[in-house]
Amino acid sequence: MIIFDCDGVLVDSEIISNAIDAELMTEAGWPVTASDLIRNYIGRPKAEIWADIAGQRGEEWPVGLLDRADRLLLERMETELRPVEGIADALRRLPQRKAVASSSALPKLRRSLKICGLLDFFEPAVFSASQVARGKPAPDVFLFAAKQCGVDPDDCVVLEDSVAGVTAALAAGMRVFGFAGGLHSYPGHRENLLNAGAERVADNADALSEDFFTV
């Protein structure tokens, strides 16, 4: 079974989400760019990211700011969210059983896949870190996905775009491959994934084939 991360692998949401977060954090007195957030935090649950930065700045965020970020993201998803280029064709040609394991909250995750026309490739095997005790880089969501699908972790491979996700998949005892084909991909992205333990990295969805996952 192939377990896919969602944001940045299946849907190009990272550039939207991080742009919103960076704008609101900067307005609240913590200047940061979307590129900074992507480099340092992609793959981790949103609430954990905001909590970590609150610790760095030494004070809590204004009440309701994270909720505002979530609302803005849901609004912009409806008109701006697109699937990663070529990913639907890649999913069609991959014969393996498929699942999704994401750091996104389950309602947002399912909505993202539906907007992009990808939900039917995975239904009902769509799983969120909100369903387990710990988000990535802990292995919980990958182990949960395997258990719910009745598949041994040894028989799962993972496609991830983040160091946190690669770390989580390895901790789950799964083979892991990297993806650097999203619009948020940055210089050094593929090297970071390889250094984290990805066996190989696809630079675009066209590279995803049955052979890619069997090397």
PDB file of C-alpha atoms in Angstrom:
ATOM      1  CA  MET A   1       0.000   0.000   0.000  1.00  0.00           C
ATOM      2  CA  ILE A   2       1.167   3.531  -0.773  1.00  0.00           C
ATOM      3  CA  ILE A   3       0.361   6.110   1.909  1.00  0.00           C
ATOM      4  CA  PHE A   4       0.367   9.658   0.598  1.00  0.00           C
ATOM      5  CA  ASP A   5       0.791  12.854   2.534  1.00  0.00           C
ATOM      6  CA  CYS A   6      -1.772  15.387   1.312  1.00  0.00           C
ATOM      7  CA  ASP A   7      -0.606  19.008   1.533  1.00  0.00           C
ATOM      8  CA  GLY A   8       2.167  19.591  -0.979  1.00  0.00           C
ATOM      9  CA  VAL A   9       1.943  16.066  -2.399  1.00  0.00           C
ATOM     10  CA  LEU A  10      -1.655  15.752  -3.564  1.00  0.00           C
ATOM     11  CA  VAL A  11      -2.902  19.347  -3.278  1.00  0.00           C
ATOM     12  CA  ASP A  12      -0.985  22.603  -3.573  1.00  0.00           C
ATOM     13  CA  SER A  13      -2.180  24.039  -0.274  1.00  0.00           C
ATOM     14  CA  GLU A  14       1.137  24.820   1.400  1.00  0.00           C
ATOM     15  CA  ILE A  15       1.688  28.087  -0.468  1.00  0.00           C
ATOM     16  CA  ILE A  16      -1.809  29.277   0.454  1.00  0.00           C
ATOM     17  CA  SER A  17      -1.705  28.192   4.095  1.00  0.00           C
ATOM     18  CA  ASN A  18       1.780  29.511   4.822  1.00  0.00           C
ATOM     19  CA  ALA A  19       1.093  32.837   3.125  1.00  0.00           C
ATOM     20  CA  ILE A  20      -1.930  33.342   5.391  1.00  0.00           C
ATOM     21  CA  ASP A  21      -0.016  32.308   8.515  1.00  0.00           C
ATOM     22  CA  ALA A  22       2.938  34.548   7.687  1.00  0.00           C
ATOM     23  CA  GLU A  23       0.683  37.554   7.090  1.00  0.00           C
ATOM     24  CA  LEU A  24      -1.199  37.126  10.369  1.00  0.00           C
ATOM     25  CA  MET A  25       1.925  36.415  12.419  1.00  0.00           C
ATOM     26  CA  THR A  26       3.605  39.498  10.978  1.00  0.00           C
ATOM     27  CA  GLU A  27       0.550  41.629  11.769  1.00  0.00           C
ATOM     28  CA  ALA A  28       0.728  40.307  15.348  1.00  0.00           C
ATOM     29  CA  GLY A  29       4.324  41.500  15.734  1.00  0.00           C
ATOM     30  CA  TRP A  30       6.356  38.471  14.643  1.00  0.00           C
ATOM     31  CA  PRO A  31       7.776  39.215  11.175  1.00  0.00           C
ATOM     32  CA  VAL A  32       8.069  35.982   9.204  1.00  0.00           C
ATOM     33  CA  THR A  33       7.745  34.970   5.573  1.00  0.00           C
ATOM     34  CA  ALA A  34       5.863  32.082   4.014  1.00  0.00           C
ATOM     35  CA  SER A  35       9.223  30.731   2.826  1.00  0.00           C
ATOM     36  CA  ASP A  36      10.515  30.702   6.423  1.00  0.00           C
ATOM     37  CA  LEU A  37       7.499  28.711   7.591  1.00  0.00           C
ATOM     38  CA  ILE A  38       7.752  26.250   4.716  1.00  0.00           C
ATOM     39  CA  ARG A  39      11.449  25.581   5.283  1.00  0.00           C
ATOM     40  CA  ASN A  40      11.099  25.112   9.033  1.00  0.00           C
ATOM     41  CA  TYR A  41       7.674  23.648   9.620  1.00  0.00           C
ATOM     42  CA  ILE A  42       6.036  21.870   6.671  1.00  0.00           C
ATOM     43  CA  GLY A  43       4.600  18.520   7.641  1.00  0.00           C
ATOM     44  CA  ARG A  44       3.787  19.427  11.224  1.00  0.00           C
ATOM     45  CA  PRO A  45       0.260  20.061  12.556  1.00  0.00           C
ATOM     46  CA  LYS A  46      -0.730  23.705  12.282  1.00  0.00           C
ATOM     47  CA  ALA A  47      -1.533  24.179  15.978  1.00  0.00           C
ATOM     48  CA  GLU A  48       1.916  22.841  16.915  1.00  0.00           C
ATOM     49  CA  ILE A  49       3.588  25.285  14.522  1.00  0.00           C
ATOM     50  CA  TRP A  50       1.770  28.244  16.013  1.00  0.00           C
ATOM     51  CA  ALA A  51       2.515  27.038  19.551  1.00  0.00           C
ATOM     52  CA  ASP A  52       6.221  26.620  18.792  1.00  0.00           C
ATOM     53  CA  ILE A  53       6.512  30.149  17.386  1.00  0.00           C
ATOM     54  CA  ALA A  54       4.529  31.544  20.320  1.00  0.00           C
ATOM     55  CA  GLY A  55       7.200  30.012  22.552  1.00  0.00           C
ATOM     56  CA  GLN A  56       9.935  31.693  20.534  1.00  0.00           C
ATOM     57  CA  ARG A  57       8.301  35.102  20.788  1.00  0.00           C
ATOM     58  CA  GLY A  58       7.635  34.672  24.492  1.00  0.00           C
ATOM     59  CA  GLU A  59       3.908  35.341  24.529  1.00  0.00           C
ATOM     60  CA  GLU A  60       0.667  33.818  23.365  1.00  0.00           C
ATOM     61  CA  TRP A  61      -0.939  34.871  20.121  1.00  0.00           C
ATOM     62  CA  PRO A  62      -3.897  37.241  20.269  1.00  0.00           C
ATOM     63  CA  VAL A  63      -7.084  35.370  21.111  1.00  0.00           C
ATOM     64  CA  GLY A  64      -8.750  33.989  18.010  1.00  0.00           C
ATOM     65  CA  LEU A  65      -5.837  34.566  15.621  1.00  0.00           C
ATOM     66  CA  LEU A  66      -5.290  30.877  14.818  1.00  0.00           C
ATOM     67  CA  ASP A  67      -9.029  30.429  14.298  1.00  0.00           C
ATOM     68  CA  ARG A  68      -8.915  33.376  11.894  1.00  0.00           C
ATOM     69  CA  ALA A  69      -6.088  31.724   9.980  1.00  0.00           C
ATOM     70  CA  ASP A  70      -8.125  28.522   9.719  1.00  0.00           C
ATOM     71  CA  ARG A  71     -11.190  30.401   8.464  1.00  0.00           C
ATOM     72  CA  LEU A  72      -9.192  32.312   5.865  1.00  0.00           C
ATOM     73  CA  LEU A  73      -7.619  29.100   4.619  1.00  0.00           C
ATOM     74  CA  LEU A  74     -10.981  27.370   4.234  1.00  0.00           C
ATOM     75  CA  GLU A  75     -12.333  30.391   2.367  1.00  0.00           C
ATOM     76  CA  ARG A  76      -9.387  30.619  -0.014  1.00  0.00           C
ATOM     77  CA  MET A  77      -9.316  26.875  -0.612  1.00  0.00           C
ATOM     78  CA  GLU A  78     -12.739  27.071  -2.236  1.00  0.00           C
ATOM     79  CA  THR A  79     -11.475  29.285  -5.060  1.00  0.00           C
ATOM     80  CA  GLU A  80      -7.677  28.906  -5.124  1.00  0.00           C
ATOM     81  CA  LEU A  81      -6.832  25.310  -4.223  1.00  0.00           C
ATOM     82  CA  ARG A  82      -5.577  23.105  -7.041  1.00  0.00           C
ATOM     83  CA  PRO A  83      -4.249  19.553  -7.211  1.00  0.00           C
ATOM     84  CA  VAL A  84      -0.502  19.180  -7.604  1.00  0.00           C
ATOM     85  CA  GLU A  85       0.199  19.219 -11.329  1.00  0.00           C
ATOM     86  CA  GLY A  86      -0.053  15.736 -12.824  1.00  0.00           C
ATOM     87  CA  ILE A  87      -0.979  13.975  -9.595  1.00  0.00           C
ATOM     88  CA  ALA A  88      -4.369  12.694 -10.794  1.00  0.00           C
ATOM     89  CA  ASP A  89      -2.749  10.985 -13.778  1.00  0.00           C
ATOM     90  CA  ALA A  90      -0.109   9.511 -11.469  1.00  0.00           C
ATOM     91  CA  LEU A  91      -2.773   8.098  -9.159  1.00  0.00           C
ATOM     92  CA  ARG A  92      -4.588   6.540 -12.108  1.00  0.00           C
ATOM     93  CA  ARG A  93      -1.499   4.708 -13.318  1.00  0.00           C
ATOM     94  CA  LEU A  94      -0.385   3.419  -9.907  1.00  0.00           C
ATOM     95  CA  PRO A  95      -1.990   0.014  -9.320  1.00  0.00           C
ATOM     96  CA  GLN A  96      -1.167  -0.222  -5.627  1.00  0.00           C
ATOM     97  CA  ARG A  97      -3.741   0.237  -2.890  1.00  0.00           C
ATOM     98  CA  LYS A  98      -3.715   3.835  -1.663  1.00  0.00           C
ATOM     99  CA  ALA A  99      -4.329   5.787   1.551  1.00  0.00           C
ATOM    100  CA  VAL A 100      -3.793   9.335   2.824  1.00  0.00           C
ATOM    101  CA  ALA A 101      -2.184  10.216   6.174  1.00  0.00           C
ATOM    102  CA  SER A 102      -1.998  13.951   6.808  1.00  0.00           C
ATOM    103  CA  SER A 103      -1.277  16.467   9.543  1.00  0.00           C
ATOM    104  CA  SER A 104      -4.380  18.422   8.502  1.00  0.00           C
ATOM    105  CA  ALA A 105      -7.551  18.196  10.543  1.00  0.00           C
ATOM    106  CA  LEU A 106      -9.910  15.612   9.071  1.00  0.00           C
ATOM    107  CA  PRO A 107     -12.684  17.964   7.823  1.00  0.00           C
ATOM    108  CA  LYS A 108     -10.152  20.227   6.072  1.00  0.00           C
ATOM    109  CA  LEU A 109      -8.303  17.204   4.684  1.00  0.00           C
ATOM    110  CA  ARG A 110     -11.399  15.651   3.168  1.00  0.00           C
ATOM    111  CA  ARG A 111     -12.555  19.001   1.796  1.00  0.00           C
ATOM    112  CA  SER A 112      -9.168  19.593   0.154  1.00  0.00           C
ATOM    113  CA  LEU A 113      -9.289  16.233  -1.596  1.00  0.00           C
ATOM    114  CA  LYS A 114     -12.877  16.765  -2.704  1.00  0.00           C
ATOM    115  CA  ILE A 115     -12.217  20.245  -4.115  1.00  0.00           C
ATOM    116  CA  CYS A 116      -9.316  18.841  -6.126  1.00  0.00           C
ATOM    117  CA  GLY A 117     -11.263  15.829  -7.379  1.00  0.00           C
ATOM    118  CA  LEU A 118      -8.991  13.338  -5.607  1.00  0.00           C
ATOM    119  CA  LEU A 119     -11.132  11.952  -2.789  1.00  0.00           C
ATOM    120  CA  ASP A 120     -12.420   8.961  -4.771  1.00  0.00           C
ATOM    121  CA  PHE A 121      -8.870   7.672  -5.275  1.00  0.00           C
ATOM    122  CA  PHE A 122      -8.603   7.045  -1.510  1.00  0.00           C
ATOM    123  CA  GLU A 123     -12.053   6.763   0.035  1.00  0.00           C
ATOM    124  CA  PRO A 124     -12.478   5.588   2.763  1.00  0.00           C
ATOM    125  CA  ALA A 125      -8.744   5.400   3.586  1.00  0.00           C
ATOM    126  CA  VAL A 126      -8.282   9.067   4.575  1.00  0.00           C
ATOM    127  CA  PHE A 127      -6.599   9.601   7.937  1.00  0.00           C
ATOM    128  CA  SER A 128      -5.581  12.637   9.982  1.00  0.00           C
ATOM    129  CA  ALA A 129      -3.173  13.351  12.808  1.00  0.00           C
ATOM    130  CA  SER A 130      -6.220  14.711  14.642  1.00  0.00           C
ATOM    131  CA  GLN A 131      -7.283  11.067  15.080  1.00  0.00           C
ATOM    132  CA  VAL A 132      -4.135  10.091  16.995  1.00  0.00           C
ATOM    133  CA  ALA A 133      -2.199  11.234  20.048  1.00  0.00           C
ATOM    134  CA  ARG A 134       0.800  12.772  18.282  1.00  0.00           C
ATOM    135  CA  GLY A 135       1.354  14.429  14.930  1.00  0.00           C
ATOM    136  CA  LYS A 136       4.354  14.064  12.640  1.00  0.00           C
ATOM    137  CA  PRO A 137       7.302  13.617  13.178  1.00  0.00           C
ATOM    138  CA  ALA A 138       5.830  10.959  15.500  1.00  0.00           C
ATOM    139  CA  PRO A 139       4.745   7.817  13.598  1.00  0.00           C
ATOM    140  CA  ASP A 140       1.207   7.663  15.021  1.00  0.00           C
ATOM    141  CA  VAL A 141      -0.812   8.670  11.952  1.00  0.00           C
ATOM    142  CA  PHE A 142       1.032   6.257   9.662  1.00  0.00           C
ATOM    143  CA  LEU A 143       0.614   3.373  12.088  1.00  0.00           C
ATOM    144  CA  PHE A 144      -3.048   4.292  12.486  1.00  0.00           C
ATOM    145  CA  ALA A 145      -3.557   4.301   8.725  1.00  0.00           C
ATOM    146  CA  ALA A 146      -1.934   0.890   8.336  1.00  0.00           C
ATOM    147  CA  LYS A 147      -3.966  -0.592  11.178  1.00  0.00           C
ATOM    148  CA  GLN A 148      -7.262   0.792   9.892  1.00  0.00           C
ATOM    149  CA  CYS A 149      -6.510  -0.635   6.443  1.00  0.00           C
ATOM    150  CA  GLY A 150      -5.447  -4.004   7.843  1.00  0.00           C
ATOM    151  CA  VAL A 151      -1.975  -3.724   6.321  1.00  0.00           C
ATOM    152  CA  ASP A 152       1.303  -4.481   8.073  1.00  0.00           C
ATOM    153  CA  PRO A 153       3.622  -1.433   8.316  1.00  0.00           C
ATOM    154  CA  ASP A 154       6.291  -3.478   6.546  1.00  0.00           C
ATOM    155  CA  ASP A 155       4.002  -3.630   3.510  1.00  0.00           C
ATOM    156  CA  CYS A 156       3.523   0.152   3.329  1.00  0.00           C
ATOM    157  CA  VAL A 157       5.509   2.777   1.465  1.00  0.00           C
ATOM    158  CA  VAL A 158       5.038   6.490   2.066  1.00  0.00           C
ATOM    159  CA  LEU A 159       5.284   9.531  -0.215  1.00  0.00           C
ATOM    160  CA  GLU A 160       6.190  12.683   1.720  1.00  0.00           C
ATOM    161  CA  ASP A 161       7.265  16.246   1.003  1.00  0.00           C
ATOM    162  CA  SER A 162       8.552  17.127   4.486  1.00  0.00           C
ATOM    163  CA  VAL A 163      11.380  16.119   6.783  1.00  0.00           C
ATOM    164  CA  ALA A 164       8.824  15.678   9.583  1.00  0.00           C
ATOM    165  CA  GLY A 165       6.848  13.288   7.408  1.00  0.00           C
ATOM    166  CA  VAL A 166       9.908  11.304   6.332  1.00  0.00           C
ATOM    167  CA  THR A 167      10.958  11.010   9.975  1.00  0.00           C
ATOM    168  CA  ALA A 168       7.479   9.833  10.970  1.00  0.00           C
ATOM    169  CA  ALA A 169       7.320   7.197   8.248  1.00  0.00           C
ATOM    170  CA  LEU A 170      10.722   5.782   9.139  1.00  0.00           C
ATOM    171  CA  ALA A 171       9.714   5.650  12.811  1.00  0.00           C
ATOM    172  CA  ALA A 172       6.642   3.664  11.727  1.00  0.00           C
ATOM    173  CA  GLY A 173       8.924   1.087  10.099  1.00  0.00           C
ATOM    174  CA  MET A 174       7.856   2.008   6.576  1.00  0.00           C
ATOM    175  CA  ARG A 175       9.867   2.691   3.446  1.00  0.00           C
ATOM    176  CA  VAL A 176       9.609   6.346   2.508  1.00  0.00           C
ATOM    177  CA  PHE A 177      10.056   8.293  -0.709  1.00  0.00           C
ATOM    178  CA  GLY A 178      10.263  12.041  -1.118  1.00  0.00           C
ATOM    179  CA  PHE A 179       8.283  14.433  -3.298  1.00  0.00           C
ATOM    180  CA  ALA A 180       9.506  17.877  -4.321  1.00  0.00           C
ATOM    181  CA  GLY A 181       6.968  18.646  -7.018  1.00  0.00           C
ATOM    182  CA  GLY A 182       4.637  21.009  -5.175  1.00  0.00           C
ATOM    183  CA  LEU A 183       4.547  24.746  -5.810  1.00  0.00           C
ATOM    184  CA  HIS A 184       6.077  25.329  -2.368  1.00  0.00           C
ATOM    185  CA  SER A 185       9.242  23.364  -3.174  1.00  0.00           C
ATOM    186  CA  TYR A 186      12.391  25.320  -2.280  1.00  0.00           C
ATOM    187  CA  PRO A 187      16.146  25.183  -3.048  1.00  0.00           C
ATOM    188  CA  GLY A 188      17.608  22.268  -1.132  1.00  0.00           C
ATOM    189  CA  HIS A 189      14.215  20.587  -0.690  1.00  0.00           C
ATOM    190  CA  ARG A 190      15.134  17.265  -2.309  1.00  0.00           C
ATOM    191  CA  GLU A 191      18.476  17.176  -0.468  1.00  0.00           C
ATOM    192  CA  ASN A 192      16.729  17.710   2.855  1.00  0.00           C
ATOM    193  CA  LEU A 193      14.365  14.818   2.133  1.00  0.00           C
ATOM    194  CA  LEU A 194      17.234  12.525   1.156  1.00  0.00           C
ATOM    195  CA  ASN A 195      19.235  13.507   4.221  1.00  0.00           C
ATOM    196  CA  ALA A 196      16.203  12.740   6.404  1.00  0.00           C
ATOM    197  CA  GLY A 197      16.095   9.211   4.999  1.00  0.00           C
ATOM    198  CA  ALA A 198      13.953   9.209   1.858  1.00  0.00           C
ATOM    199  CA  GLU A 199      15.124   6.475  -0.521  1.00  0.00           C
ATOM    200  CA  ARG A 200      14.699   8.693  -3.562  1.00  0.00           C
ATOM    201  CA  VAL A 201      12.870  11.897  -4.475  1.00  0.00           C
ATOM    202  CA  ALA A 202      10.437  12.636  -7.296  1.00  0.00           C
ATOM    203  CA  ASP A 203      10.774  16.162  -8.663  1.00  0.00           C
ATOM    204  CA  ASN A 204       7.309  16.047 -10.233  1.00  0.00           C
ATOM    205  CA  ALA A 205       4.260  13.819 -10.466  1.00  0.00           C
ATOM    206  CA  ASP A 206       5.323  12.479 -13.869  1.00  0.00           C
ATOM    207  CA  ALA A 207       8.130  10.618 -12.091  1.00  0.00           C
ATOM    208  CA  LEU A 208       5.674   8.639  -9.967  1.00  0.00           C
ATOM    209  CA  SER A 209       5.348   5.177 -11.428  1.00  0.00           C
ATOM    210  CA  GLU A 210       5.128   1.639 -10.094  1.00  0.00           C
ATOM    211  CA  ASP A 211       8.877   1.295 -10.672  1.00  0.00           C
ATOM    212  CA  PHE A 212       9.594   4.455  -8.653  1.00  0.00           C
ATOM    213  CA  PHE A 213       8.292   2.737  -5.498  1.00  0.00           C
ATOM    214  CA  THR A 214       9.918  -0.647  -6.100  1.00  0.00           C
ATOM    215  CA  VAL A 215      13.577   0.388  -6.305  1.00  0.00           C
TER     216      VAL A 215
END
